[in-house]
Amino acid sequence: KQEVTQIPAALSVPEGENLVLNCSFTDSAIYNLQWFRQDPGKGLTSLLLIQSSQREQTSGRLNASLDKSSGRSTLYIAASQPGDSATYLCAVKGGANSKLTFGKGITLSVRP
Amino acid sequence: DAGITQSPRHKVTETGTPVTLRCHQTENHRYMYWYRQDPGHGLRLIHYSYGVKDTDKGEVSDGYSVSRSKTEDFLLTLESATSSQTSVYFCAIGQGLDSPLHFGNGTRLTVT
């Protein structure tokens, strides 16, 4: 059974810092991995999707990498801003017809 | 929000009553999903649909049923609500198996 872990559960950083959020998964045979952002009281917003054949994806100040062999993905946020404060979740898909397995998320606070 | 509307946004109901939550999409996406989000458990899949009248169970389907009579609408019914079904329910849509999931803003359901 796939398990997805995100540690730490919460993180507080000063504005302007570059930061890395980690996601680890137990079964390296994945189909794709997706990073989401969730603001309080809102649904999840898709940030980046990495297919199993890809090593990384970039969108603006965000860069997500995937290392299947080690069971890890990282989300890199450059020059963090207070507006980046939210909970970040990663989710792994085991096969084309498999469900997504979600981590419990990392709650990020960026201090002005 | 990727053209997804969930209704109602909030609902309080009594134990033993039936409840139906609605998800409406304007994206013409094939796949639709119902998740619940609970502290300590993260997001868990209840049911999903891969086309009109084509549905299947997720990991926490007991006590829930779904229907999809049109591409744009996916209904989740709690046949006889219990306090353990107090949760935030999210609908998600996906264009294909390789595509990112897009989420609605959720329905907060309280069963008293």
mmCIF file with all atom_site columns, C-alpha atoms in Angstrom:
data_model
loop_
_atom_site.group_PDB
_atom_site.id
_atom_site.type_symbol
_atom_site.label_atom_id
_atom_site.label_alt_id
_atom_site.label_comp_id
_atom_site.label_asym_id
_atom_site.label_entity_id
_atom_site.label_seq_id
_atom_site.pdbx_PDB_ins_code
_atom_site.Cartn_x
_atom_site.Cartn_y
_atom_site.Cartn_z
_atom_site.occupancy
_atom_site.B_iso_or_equiv
_atom_site.pdbx_formal_charge
_atom_site.auth_seq_id
_atom_site.auth_comp_id
_atom_site.auth_asym_id
_atom_site.auth_atom_id
_atom_site.pdbx_PDB_model_num
ATOM 1   C CA . LYS A 1 1   ? 0.000   0.000  0.000   1.00 0.00 ? 1   LYS A CA 1
ATOM 2   C CA . GLN A 1 2   ? 1.403   3.382  -1.033  1.00 0.00 ? 2   GLN A CA 1
ATOM 3   C CA . GLU A 1 3   ? 2.109   5.797  1.811   1.00 0.00 ? 3   GLU A CA 1
ATOM 4   C CA . VAL A 1 4   ? 2.959   9.451  1.284   1.00 0.00 ? 4   VAL A CA 1
ATOM 5   C CA . THR A 1 5   ? 4.733   11.430 3.990   1.00 0.00 ? 5   THR A CA 1
ATOM 6   C CA . GLN A 1 6   ? 5.316   15.146 4.245   1.00 0.00 ? 6   GLN A CA 1
ATOM 7   C CA . ILE A 1 7   ? 7.616   16.371 6.989   1.00 0.00 ? 7   ILE A CA 1
ATOM 8   C CA . PRO A 1 8   ? 7.570   18.743 8.769   1.00 0.00 ? 8   PRO A CA 1
ATOM 9   C CA . ALA A 1 9   ? 3.849   19.340 9.228   1.00 0.00 ? 9   ALA A CA 1
ATOM 10  C CA . ALA A 1 10  ? 4.422   23.090 9.575   1.00 0.00 ? 10  ALA A CA 1
ATOM 11  C CA . LEU A 1 11  ? 7.095   25.532 8.549   1.00 0.00 ? 11  LEU A CA 1
ATOM 12  C CA . SER A 1 12  ? 7.606   29.253 9.181   1.00 0.00 ? 12  SER A CA 1
ATOM 13  C CA . VAL A 1 13  ? 10.088  31.289 7.174   1.00 0.00 ? 13  VAL A CA 1
ATOM 14  C CA . PRO A 1 14  ? 10.866  34.988 6.656   1.00 0.00 ? 14  PRO A CA 1
ATOM 15  C CA . GLU A 1 15  ? 9.847   36.637 3.418   1.00 0.00 ? 15  GLU A CA 1
ATOM 16  C CA . GLY A 1 16  ? 12.346  36.357 0.602   1.00 0.00 ? 16  GLY A CA 1
ATOM 17  C CA . GLU A 1 17  ? 13.763  33.001 1.630   1.00 0.00 ? 17  GLU A CA 1
ATOM 18  C CA . ASN A 1 18  ? 14.127  30.194 -0.884  1.00 0.00 ? 18  ASN A CA 1
ATOM 19  C CA . LEU A 1 19  ? 12.634  27.027 0.531   1.00 0.00 ? 19  LEU A CA 1
ATOM 20  C CA . VAL A 1 20  ? 12.157  23.353 -0.188  1.00 0.00 ? 20  VAL A CA 1
ATOM 21  C CA . LEU A 1 21  ? 9.140   21.258 0.749   1.00 0.00 ? 21  LEU A CA 1
ATOM 22  C CA . ASN A 1 22  ? 9.661   17.511 0.845   1.00 0.00 ? 22  ASN A CA 1
ATOM 23  C CA . CYS A 1 23  ? 7.399   14.614 -0.086  1.00 0.00 ? 23  CYS A CA 1
ATOM 24  C CA . SER A 1 24  ? 8.367   10.964 0.273   1.00 0.00 ? 24  SER A CA 1
ATOM 25  C CA . PHE A 1 25  ? 6.525   7.873  -0.923  1.00 0.00 ? 25  PHE A CA 1
ATOM 26  C CA . THR A 1 26  ? 7.026   4.189  -0.185  1.00 0.00 ? 26  THR A CA 1
ATOM 27  C CA . ASP A 1 27  ? 6.335   2.572  -3.582  1.00 0.00 ? 27  ASP A CA 1
ATOM 28  C CA . SER A 1 28  ? 8.574   3.887  -6.348  1.00 0.00 ? 28  SER A CA 1
ATOM 29  C CA . ALA A 1 29  ? 6.364   2.430  -9.112  1.00 0.00 ? 29  ALA A CA 1
ATOM 30  C CA . ILE A 1 30  ? 4.359   5.594  -9.612  1.00 0.00 ? 30  ILE A CA 1
ATOM 31  C CA . TYR A 1 31  ? 2.450   6.948  -12.615 1.00 0.00 ? 31  TYR A CA 1
ATOM 32  C CA . ASN A 1 32  ? 2.636   10.605 -11.720 1.00 0.00 ? 32  ASN A CA 1
ATOM 33  C CA . LEU A 1 33  ? 2.935   12.990 -8.786  1.00 0.00 ? 33  LEU A CA 1
ATOM 34  C CA . GLN A 1 34  ? 1.030   16.193 -8.249  1.00 0.00 ? 34  GLN A CA 1
ATOM 35  C CA . TRP A 1 35  ? 1.614   19.151 -5.943  1.00 0.00 ? 35  TRP A CA 1
ATOM 36  C CA . PHE A 1 36  ? -1.337  21.161 -4.668  1.00 0.00 ? 36  PHE A CA 1
ATOM 37  C CA . ARG A 1 37  ? -1.863  24.264 -2.620  1.00 0.00 ? 37  ARG A CA 1
ATOM 38  C CA . GLN A 1 38  ? -4.790  24.669 -0.221  1.00 0.00 ? 38  GLN A CA 1
ATOM 39  C CA . ASP A 1 39  ? -5.817  27.969 1.314   1.00 0.00 ? 39  ASP A CA 1
ATOM 40  C CA . PRO A 1 40  ? -7.973  27.961 4.478   1.00 0.00 ? 40  PRO A CA 1
ATOM 41  C CA . GLY A 1 41  ? -11.602 27.157 3.713   1.00 0.00 ? 41  GLY A CA 1
ATOM 42  C CA . LYS A 1 42  ? -10.834 26.499 0.064   1.00 0.00 ? 42  LYS A CA 1
ATOM 43  C CA . GLY A 1 43  ? -10.333 23.560 -2.220  1.00 0.00 ? 43  GLY A CA 1
ATOM 44  C CA . LEU A 1 44  ? -7.026  22.371 -3.584  1.00 0.00 ? 44  LEU A CA 1
ATOM 45  C CA . THR A 1 45  ? -5.330  24.230 -6.399  1.00 0.00 ? 45  THR A CA 1
ATOM 46  C CA . SER A 1 46  ? -3.133  22.208 -8.712  1.00 0.00 ? 46  SER A CA 1
ATOM 47  C CA . LEU A 1 47  ? 0.400   23.624 -8.883  1.00 0.00 ? 47  LEU A CA 1
ATOM 48  C CA . LEU A 1 48  ? 2.498   21.118 -10.797 1.00 0.00 ? 48  LEU A CA 1
ATOM 49  C CA . LEU A 1 49  ? 2.086   17.631 -12.219 1.00 0.00 ? 49  LEU A CA 1
ATOM 50  C CA . ILE A 1 50  ? 5.135   15.453 -12.892 1.00 0.00 ? 50  ILE A CA 1
ATOM 51  C CA . GLN A 1 51  ? 4.725   12.343 -15.009 1.00 0.00 ? 51  GLN A CA 1
ATOM 52  C CA . SER A 1 52  ? 6.807   9.285  -14.061 1.00 0.00 ? 52  SER A CA 1
ATOM 53  C CA . SER A 1 53  ? 9.079   9.810  -17.085 1.00 0.00 ? 53  SER A CA 1
ATOM 54  C CA . GLN A 1 54  ? 9.898   13.388 -16.075 1.00 0.00 ? 54  GLN A CA 1
ATOM 55  C CA . ARG A 1 55  ? 12.460  14.660 -13.589 1.00 0.00 ? 55  ARG A CA 1
ATOM 56  C CA . GLU A 1 56  ? 11.066  18.119 -12.945 1.00 0.00 ? 56  GLU A CA 1
ATOM 57  C CA . GLN A 1 57  ? 8.449   20.705 -13.781 1.00 0.00 ? 57  GLN A CA 1
ATOM 58  C CA . THR A 1 58  ? 8.564   24.457 -13.399 1.00 0.00 ? 58  THR A CA 1
ATOM 59  C CA . SER A 1 59  ? 5.918   27.138 -13.107 1.00 0.00 ? 59  SER A CA 1
ATOM 60  C CA . GLY A 1 60  ? 7.014   30.668 -12.258 1.00 0.00 ? 60  GLY A CA 1
ATOM 61  C CA . ARG A 1 61  ? 8.767   30.630 -8.883  1.00 0.00 ? 61  ARG A CA 1
ATOM 62  C CA . LEU A 1 62  ? 7.894   26.976 -8.321  1.00 0.00 ? 62  LEU A CA 1
ATOM 63  C CA . ASN A 1 63  ? 9.974   23.991 -9.316  1.00 0.00 ? 63  ASN A CA 1
ATOM 64  C CA . ALA A 1 64  ? 9.063   20.409 -8.511  1.00 0.00 ? 64  ALA A CA 1
ATOM 65  C CA . SER A 1 65  ? 11.479  17.534 -8.892  1.00 0.00 ? 65  SER A CA 1
ATOM 66  C CA . LEU A 1 66  ? 10.917  13.796 -8.846  1.00 0.00 ? 66  LEU A CA 1
ATOM 67  C CA . ASP A 1 67  ? 13.346  11.029 -7.917  1.00 0.00 ? 67  ASP A CA 1
ATOM 68  C CA . LYS A 1 68  ? 11.456  7.758  -8.184  1.00 0.00 ? 68  LYS A CA 1
ATOM 69  C CA . SER A 1 69  ? 14.368  5.567  -7.163  1.00 0.00 ? 69  SER A CA 1
ATOM 70  C CA . SER A 1 70  ? 14.648  7.275  -3.793  1.00 0.00 ? 70  SER A CA 1
ATOM 71  C CA . GLY A 1 71  ? 10.892  7.787  -3.415  1.00 0.00 ? 71  GLY A CA 1
ATOM 72  C CA . ARG A 1 72  ? 11.136  11.542 -3.113  1.00 0.00 ? 72  ARG A CA 1
ATOM 73  C CA . SER A 1 73  ? 9.796   14.728 -4.603  1.00 0.00 ? 73  SER A CA 1
ATOM 74  C CA . THR A 1 74  ? 10.644  18.279 -3.641  1.00 0.00 ? 74  THR A CA 1
ATOM 75  C CA . LEU A 1 75  ? 8.807   21.519 -4.256  1.00 0.00 ? 75  LEU A CA 1
ATOM 76  C CA . TYR A 1 76  ? 11.164  24.459 -4.450  1.00 0.00 ? 76  TYR A CA 1
ATOM 77  C CA . ILE A 1 77  ? 9.724   27.935 -3.863  1.00 0.00 ? 77  ILE A CA 1
ATOM 78  C CA . ALA A 1 78  ? 11.983  30.813 -4.832  1.00 0.00 ? 78  ALA A CA 1
ATOM 79  C CA . ALA A 1 79  ? 11.893  34.193 -3.103  1.00 0.00 ? 79  ALA A CA 1
ATOM 80  C CA . SER A 1 80  ? 8.968   33.325 -0.846  1.00 0.00 ? 80  SER A CA 1
ATOM 81  C CA . GLN A 1 81  ? 6.204   35.885 -0.278  1.00 0.00 ? 81  GLN A CA 1
ATOM 82  C CA . PRO A 1 82  ? 3.495   36.198 2.401   1.00 0.00 ? 82  PRO A CA 1
ATOM 83  C CA . GLY A 1 83  ? 0.975   35.237 -0.288  1.00 0.00 ? 83  GLY A CA 1
ATOM 84  C CA . ASP A 1 84  ? 2.655   31.836 -0.487  1.00 0.00 ? 84  ASP A CA 1
ATOM 85  C CA . SER A 1 85  ? 1.323   31.036 2.985   1.00 0.00 ? 85  SER A CA 1
ATOM 86  C CA . ALA A 1 86  ? -0.906  27.987 2.605   1.00 0.00 ? 86  ALA A CA 1
ATOM 87  C CA . THR A 1 87  ? -0.897  24.223 3.033   1.00 0.00 ? 87  THR A CA 1
ATOM 88  C CA . TYR A 1 88  ? 1.005   22.334 0.351   1.00 0.00 ? 88  TYR A CA 1
ATOM 89  C CA . LEU A 1 89  ? 0.039   18.745 -0.405  1.00 0.00 ? 89  LEU A CA 1
ATOM 90  C CA . CYS A 1 90  ? 1.615   16.179 -2.642  1.00 0.00 ? 90  CYS A CA 1
ATOM 91  C CA . ALA A 1 91  ? -0.287  13.268 -4.126  1.00 0.00 ? 91  ALA A CA 1
ATOM 92  C CA . VAL A 1 92  ? 1.009   10.163 -5.852  1.00 0.00 ? 92  VAL A CA 1
ATOM 93  C CA . LYS A 1 93  ? -0.752  8.061  -8.470  1.00 0.00 ? 93  LYS A CA 1
ATOM 94  C CA . GLY A 1 94  ? 0.338   4.441  -8.575  1.00 0.00 ? 94  GLY A CA 1
ATOM 95  C CA . GLY A 1 95  ? -0.942  3.514  -12.021 1.00 0.00 ? 95  GLY A CA 1
ATOM 96  C CA . ALA A 1 96  ? -3.061  4.915  -14.830 1.00 0.00 ? 96  ALA A CA 1
ATOM 97  C CA . ASN A 1 97  ? -6.255  3.620  -13.244 1.00 0.00 ? 97  ASN A CA 1
ATOM 98  C CA . SER A 1 98  ? -5.125  4.014  -9.659  1.00 0.00 ? 98  SER A CA 1
ATOM 99  C CA . LYS A 1 99  ? -6.384  6.533  -7.176  1.00 0.00 ? 99  LYS A CA 1
ATOM 100 C CA . LEU A 1 100 ? -4.300  9.390  -5.842  1.00 0.00 ? 100 LEU A CA 1
ATOM 101 C CA . THR A 1 101 ? -2.700  8.890  -2.435  1.00 0.00 ? 101 THR A CA 1
ATOM 102 C CA . PHE A 1 102 ? -2.316  12.178 -0.611  1.00 0.00 ? 102 PHE A CA 1
ATOM 103 C CA . GLY A 1 103 ? 0.156   13.296 1.983   1.00 0.00 ? 103 GLY A CA 1
ATOM 104 C CA . LYS A 1 104 ? -1.196  15.216 4.968   1.00 0.00 ? 104 LYS A CA 1
ATOM 105 C CA . GLY A 1 105 ? 0.395   18.447 3.819   1.00 0.00 ? 105 GLY A CA 1
ATOM 106 C CA . ILE A 1 106 ? 2.864   21.035 5.039   1.00 0.00 ? 106 ILE A CA 1
ATOM 107 C CA . THR A 1 107 ? 1.428   24.279 6.404   1.00 0.00 ? 107 THR A CA 1
ATOM 108 C CA . LEU A 1 108 ? 3.707   27.091 5.313   1.00 0.00 ? 108 LEU A CA 1
ATOM 109 C CA . SER A 1 109 ? 3.751   30.519 6.908   1.00 0.00 ? 109 SER A CA 1
ATOM 110 C CA . VAL A 1 110 ? 5.834   33.248 5.274   1.00 0.00 ? 110 VAL A CA 1
ATOM 111 C CA . ARG A 1 111 ? 6.444   36.123 7.691   1.00 0.00 ? 111 ARG A CA 1
ATOM 112 C CA . PRO A 1 112 ? 6.624   39.679 6.275   1.00 0.00 ? 112 PRO A CA 1
ATOM 113 C CA . ASP B 2 1   ? -11.782 27.423 -9.896  1.00 0.00 ? 1   ASP B CA 1
ATOM 114 C CA . ALA B 2 2   ? -11.763 25.400 -13.139 1.00 0.00 ? 2   ALA B CA 1
ATOM 115 C CA . GLY B 2 3   ? -15.535 25.669 -13.508 1.00 0.00 ? 3   GLY B CA 1
ATOM 116 C CA . ILE B 2 4   ? -16.528 23.490 -10.564 1.00 0.00 ? 4   ILE B CA 1
ATOM 117 C CA . THR B 2 5   ? -19.431 24.379 -8.315  1.00 0.00 ? 5   THR B CA 1
ATOM 118 C CA . GLN B 2 6   ? -20.323 22.471 -5.191  1.00 0.00 ? 6   GLN B CA 1
ATOM 119 C CA . SER B 2 7   ? -23.648 22.903 -3.441  1.00 0.00 ? 7   SER B CA 1
ATOM 120 C CA . PRO B 2 8   ? -24.515 23.487 -0.748  1.00 0.00 ? 8   PRO B CA 1
ATOM 121 C CA . ARG B 2 9   ? -21.378 25.062 0.726   1.00 0.00 ? 9   ARG B CA 1
ATOM 122 C CA . HIS B 2 10  ? -22.499 24.353 4.260   1.00 0.00 ? 10  HIS B CA 1
ATOM 123 C CA . LYS B 2 11  ? -25.077 21.975 5.670   1.00 0.00 ? 11  LYS B CA 1
ATOM 124 C CA . VAL B 2 12  ? -26.160 20.851 9.102   1.00 0.00 ? 12  VAL B CA 1
ATOM 125 C CA . THR B 2 13  ? -28.314 17.757 9.292   1.00 0.00 ? 13  THR B CA 1
ATOM 126 C CA . GLU B 2 14  ? -29.507 15.263 11.849  1.00 0.00 ? 14  GLU B CA 1
ATOM 127 C CA . THR B 2 15  ? -28.379 11.685 12.267  1.00 0.00 ? 15  THR B CA 1
ATOM 128 C CA . GLY B 2 16  ? -30.408 9.288  10.164  1.00 0.00 ? 16  GLY B CA 1
ATOM 129 C CA . THR B 2 17  ? -31.481 11.741 7.483   1.00 0.00 ? 17  THR B CA 1
ATOM 130 C CA . PRO B 2 18  ? -30.486 11.375 3.830   1.00 0.00 ? 18  PRO B CA 1
ATOM 131 C CA . VAL B 2 19  ? -28.271 14.083 2.372   1.00 0.00 ? 19  VAL B CA 1
ATOM 132 C CA . THR B 2 20  ? -27.302 14.805 -1.222  1.00 0.00 ? 20  THR B CA 1
ATOM 133 C CA . LEU B 2 21  ? -24.347 16.924 -2.239  1.00 0.00 ? 21  LEU B CA 1
ATOM 134 C CA . ARG B 2 22  ? -24.011 18.199 -5.768  1.00 0.00 ? 22  ARG B CA 1
ATOM 135 C CA . CYS B 2 23  ? -20.994 18.820 -7.942  1.00 0.00 ? 23  CYS B CA 1
ATOM 136 C CA . HIS B 2 24  ? -21.452 20.674 -11.210 1.00 0.00 ? 24  HIS B CA 1
ATOM 137 C CA . GLN B 2 25  ? -18.705 21.234 -13.788 1.00 0.00 ? 25  GLN B CA 1
ATOM 138 C CA . THR B 2 26  ? -18.593 23.336 -16.922 1.00 0.00 ? 26  THR B CA 1
ATOM 139 C CA . GLU B 2 27  ? -15.321 21.859 -18.272 1.00 0.00 ? 27  GLU B CA 1
ATOM 140 C CA . ASN B 2 28  ? -16.757 18.746 -19.943 1.00 0.00 ? 28  ASN B CA 1
ATOM 141 C CA . HIS B 2 29  ? -14.173 16.614 -18.137 1.00 0.00 ? 29  HIS B CA 1
ATOM 142 C CA . ARG B 2 30  ? -14.670 12.870 -18.200 1.00 0.00 ? 30  ARG B CA 1
ATOM 143 C CA . TYR B 2 31  ? -13.517 12.028 -14.685 1.00 0.00 ? 31  TYR B CA 1
ATOM 144 C CA . MET B 2 32  ? -15.187 13.233 -11.504 1.00 0.00 ? 32  MET B CA 1
ATOM 145 C CA . TYR B 2 33  ? -14.325 12.362 -7.910  1.00 0.00 ? 33  TYR B CA 1
ATOM 146 C CA . TRP B 2 34  ? -15.690 12.787 -4.411  1.00 0.00 ? 34  TRP B CA 1
ATOM 147 C CA . TYR B 2 35  ? -13.222 13.104 -1.533  1.00 0.00 ? 35  TYR B CA 1
ATOM 148 C CA . ARG B 2 36  ? -13.596 13.777 2.145   1.00 0.00 ? 36  ARG B CA 1
ATOM 149 C CA . GLN B 2 37  ? -11.006 15.659 4.170   1.00 0.00 ? 37  GLN B CA 1
ATOM 150 C CA . ASP B 2 38  ? -10.625 15.055 7.895   1.00 0.00 ? 38  ASP B CA 1
ATOM 151 C CA . PRO B 2 39  ? -7.952  16.127 10.381  1.00 0.00 ? 39  PRO B CA 1
ATOM 152 C CA . GLY B 2 40  ? -5.438  13.341 10.859  1.00 0.00 ? 40  GLY B CA 1
ATOM 153 C CA . HIS B 2 41  ? -6.643  11.427 7.795   1.00 0.00 ? 41  HIS B CA 1
ATOM 154 C CA . GLY B 2 42  ? -6.022  13.825 4.978   1.00 0.00 ? 42  GLY B CA 1
ATOM 155 C CA . LEU B 2 43  ? -7.959  13.403 1.754   1.00 0.00 ? 43  LEU B CA 1
ATOM 156 C CA . ARG B 2 44  ? -9.673  10.087 1.100   1.00 0.00 ? 44  ARG B CA 1
ATOM 157 C CA . LEU B 2 45  ? -11.498 8.994  -2.039  1.00 0.00 ? 45  LEU B CA 1
ATOM 158 C CA . ILE B 2 46  ? -15.165 8.084  -1.588  1.00 0.00 ? 46  ILE B CA 1
ATOM 159 C CA . HIS B 2 47  ? -16.366 7.362  -5.139  1.00 0.00 ? 47  HIS B CA 1
ATOM 160 C CA . TYR B 2 48  ? -15.411 8.348  -8.622  1.00 0.00 ? 48  TYR B CA 1
ATOM 161 C CA . SER B 2 49  ? -16.885 8.394  -12.106 1.00 0.00 ? 49  SER B CA 1
ATOM 162 C CA . TYR B 2 50  ? -15.225 7.756  -15.446 1.00 0.00 ? 50  TYR B CA 1
ATOM 163 C CA . GLY B 2 51  ? -18.221 8.653  -17.569 1.00 0.00 ? 51  GLY B CA 1
ATOM 164 C CA . VAL B 2 52  ? -21.970 9.055  -17.570 1.00 0.00 ? 52  VAL B CA 1
ATOM 165 C CA . LYS B 2 53  ? -23.465 6.233  -15.492 1.00 0.00 ? 53  LYS B CA 1
ATOM 166 C CA . ASP B 2 54  ? -19.984 4.762  -14.948 1.00 0.00 ? 54  ASP B CA 1
ATOM 167 C CA . THR B 2 55  ? -18.956 4.924  -11.307 1.00 0.00 ? 55  THR B CA 1
ATOM 168 C CA . ASP B 2 56  ? -16.777 2.969  -8.916  1.00 0.00 ? 56  ASP B CA 1
ATOM 169 C CA . LYS B 2 57  ? -15.960 2.842  -5.225  1.00 0.00 ? 57  LYS B CA 1
ATOM 170 C CA . GLY B 2 58  ? -13.039 4.485  -3.509  1.00 0.00 ? 58  GLY B CA 1
ATOM 171 C CA . GLU B 2 59  ? -11.425 3.608  -0.212  1.00 0.00 ? 59  GLU B CA 1
ATOM 172 C CA . VAL B 2 60  ? -14.187 4.933  2.098   1.00 0.00 ? 60  VAL B CA 1
ATOM 173 C CA . SER B 2 61  ? -17.391 4.239  0.178   1.00 0.00 ? 61  SER B CA 1
ATOM 174 C CA . ASP B 2 62  ? -19.492 2.613  2.928   1.00 0.00 ? 62  ASP B CA 1
ATOM 175 C CA . GLY B 2 63  ? -22.605 4.681  3.643   1.00 0.00 ? 63  GLY B CA 1
ATOM 176 C CA . TYR B 2 64  ? -22.297 6.679  0.429   1.00 0.00 ? 64  TYR B CA 1
ATOM 177 C CA . SER B 2 65  ? -23.751 6.338  -3.038  1.00 0.00 ? 65  SER B CA 1
ATOM 178 C CA . VAL B 2 66  ? -23.242 8.372  -6.199  1.00 0.00 ? 66  VAL B CA 1
ATOM 179 C CA . SER B 2 67  ? -24.958 9.042  -9.468  1.00 0.00 ? 67  SER B CA 1
ATOM 180 C CA . ARG B 2 68  ? -23.905 10.637 -12.713 1.00 0.00 ? 68  ARG B CA 1
ATOM 181 C CA . SER B 2 69  ? -26.718 10.997 -15.208 1.00 0.00 ? 69  SER B CA 1
ATOM 182 C CA . LYS B 2 70  ? -25.073 13.871 -17.088 1.00 0.00 ? 70  LYS B CA 1
ATOM 183 C CA . THR B 2 71  ? -21.461 14.698 -17.843 1.00 0.00 ? 71  THR B CA 1
ATOM 184 C CA . GLU B 2 72  ? -21.625 17.891 -15.828 1.00 0.00 ? 72  GLU B CA 1
ATOM 185 C CA . ASP B 2 73  ? -23.254 16.624 -12.626 1.00 0.00 ? 73  ASP B CA 1
ATOM 186 C CA . PHE B 2 74  ? -21.980 14.176 -10.012 1.00 0.00 ? 74  PHE B CA 1
ATOM 187 C CA . LEU B 2 75  ? -24.150 13.637 -6.947  1.00 0.00 ? 75  LEU B CA 1
ATOM 188 C CA . LEU B 2 76  ? -23.040 12.200 -3.623  1.00 0.00 ? 76  LEU B CA 1
ATOM 189 C CA . THR B 2 77  ? -25.733 10.809 -1.335  1.00 0.00 ? 77  THR B CA 1
ATOM 190 C CA . LEU B 2 78  ? -25.387 9.888  2.290   1.00 0.00 ? 78  LEU B CA 1
ATOM 191 C CA . GLU B 2 79  ? -28.158 7.378  2.630   1.00 0.00 ? 79  GLU B CA 1
ATOM 192 C CA . SER B 2 80  ? -28.581 7.769  6.403   1.00 0.00 ? 80  SER B CA 1
ATOM 193 C CA . ALA B 2 81  ? -26.183 10.343 7.799   1.00 0.00 ? 81  ALA B CA 1
ATOM 194 C CA . THR B 2 82  ? -24.068 9.475  10.842  1.00 0.00 ? 82  THR B CA 1
ATOM 195 C CA . SER B 2 83  ? -21.871 11.669 13.020  1.00 0.00 ? 83  SER B CA 1
ATOM 196 C CA . SER B 2 84  ? -18.784 9.983  11.554  1.00 0.00 ? 84  SER B CA 1
ATOM 197 C CA . GLN B 2 85  ? -19.710 11.518 8.209   1.00 0.00 ? 85  GLN B CA 1
ATOM 198 C CA . THR B 2 86  ? -19.188 15.026 9.562   1.00 0.00 ? 86  THR B CA 1
ATOM 199 C CA . SER B 2 87  ? -16.459 16.262 7.253   1.00 0.00 ? 87  SER B CA 1
ATOM 200 C CA . VAL B 2 88  ? -15.518 18.568 4.432   1.00 0.00 ? 88  VAL B CA 1
ATOM 201 C CA . TYR B 2 89  ? -16.417 17.043 1.085   1.00 0.00 ? 89  TYR B CA 1
ATOM 202 C CA . PHE B 2 90  ? -14.558 17.955 -2.070  1.00 0.00 ? 90  PHE B CA 1
ATOM 203 C CA . CYS B 2 91  ? -15.430 17.274 -5.660  1.00 0.00 ? 91  CYS B CA 1
ATOM 204 C CA . ALA B 2 92  ? -12.612 17.031 -8.198  1.00 0.00 ? 92  ALA B CA 1
ATOM 205 C CA . ILE B 2 93  ? -12.524 16.707 -11.971 1.00 0.00 ? 93  ILE B CA 1
ATOM 206 C CA . GLY B 2 94  ? -9.922  15.481 -14.423 1.00 0.00 ? 94  GLY B CA 1
ATOM 207 C CA . GLN B 2 95  ? -9.786  15.532 -18.192 1.00 0.00 ? 95  GLN B CA 1
ATOM 208 C CA . GLY B 2 96  ? -7.831  12.306 -18.512 1.00 0.00 ? 96  GLY B CA 1
ATOM 209 C CA . LEU B 2 97  ? -5.782  9.836  -16.502 1.00 0.00 ? 97  LEU B CA 1
ATOM 210 C CA . ASP B 2 98  ? -2.610  11.859 -17.175 1.00 0.00 ? 98  ASP B CA 1
ATOM 211 C CA . SER B 2 99  ? -4.225  15.177 -16.345 1.00 0.00 ? 99  SER B CA 1
ATOM 212 C CA . PRO B 2 100 ? -4.095  17.202 -13.154 1.00 0.00 ? 100 PRO B CA 1
ATOM 213 C CA . LEU B 2 101 ? -7.071  17.127 -10.819 1.00 0.00 ? 101 LEU B CA 1
ATOM 214 C CA . HIS B 2 102 ? -9.004  20.321 -10.195 1.00 0.00 ? 102 HIS B CA 1
ATOM 215 C CA . PHE B 2 103 ? -10.995 20.741 -7.018  1.00 0.00 ? 103 PHE B CA 1
ATOM 216 C CA . GLY B 2 104 ? -14.132 22.578 -6.008  1.00 0.00 ? 104 GLY B CA 1
ATOM 217 C CA . ASN B 2 105 ? -14.294 24.712 -2.877  1.00 0.00 ? 105 ASN B CA 1
ATOM 218 C CA . GLY B 2 106 ? -15.892 22.025 -0.772  1.00 0.00 ? 106 GLY B CA 1
ATOM 219 C CA . THR B 2 107 ? -19.025 21.397 1.246   1.00 0.00 ? 107 THR B CA 1
ATOM 220 C CA . ARG B 2 108 ? -18.780 21.479 5.022   1.00 0.00 ? 108 ARG B CA 1
ATOM 221 C CA . LEU B 2 109 ? -21.245 18.925 6.380   1.00 0.00 ? 109 LEU B CA 1
ATOM 222 C CA . THR B 2 110 ? -22.108 18.631 10.049  1.00 0.00 ? 110 THR B CA 1
ATOM 223 C CA . VAL B 2 111 ? -24.206 15.702 11.263  1.00 0.00 ? 111 VAL B CA 1
ATOM 224 C CA . THR B 2 112 ? -25.676 16.282 14.726  1.00 0.00 ? 112 THR B CA 1
#
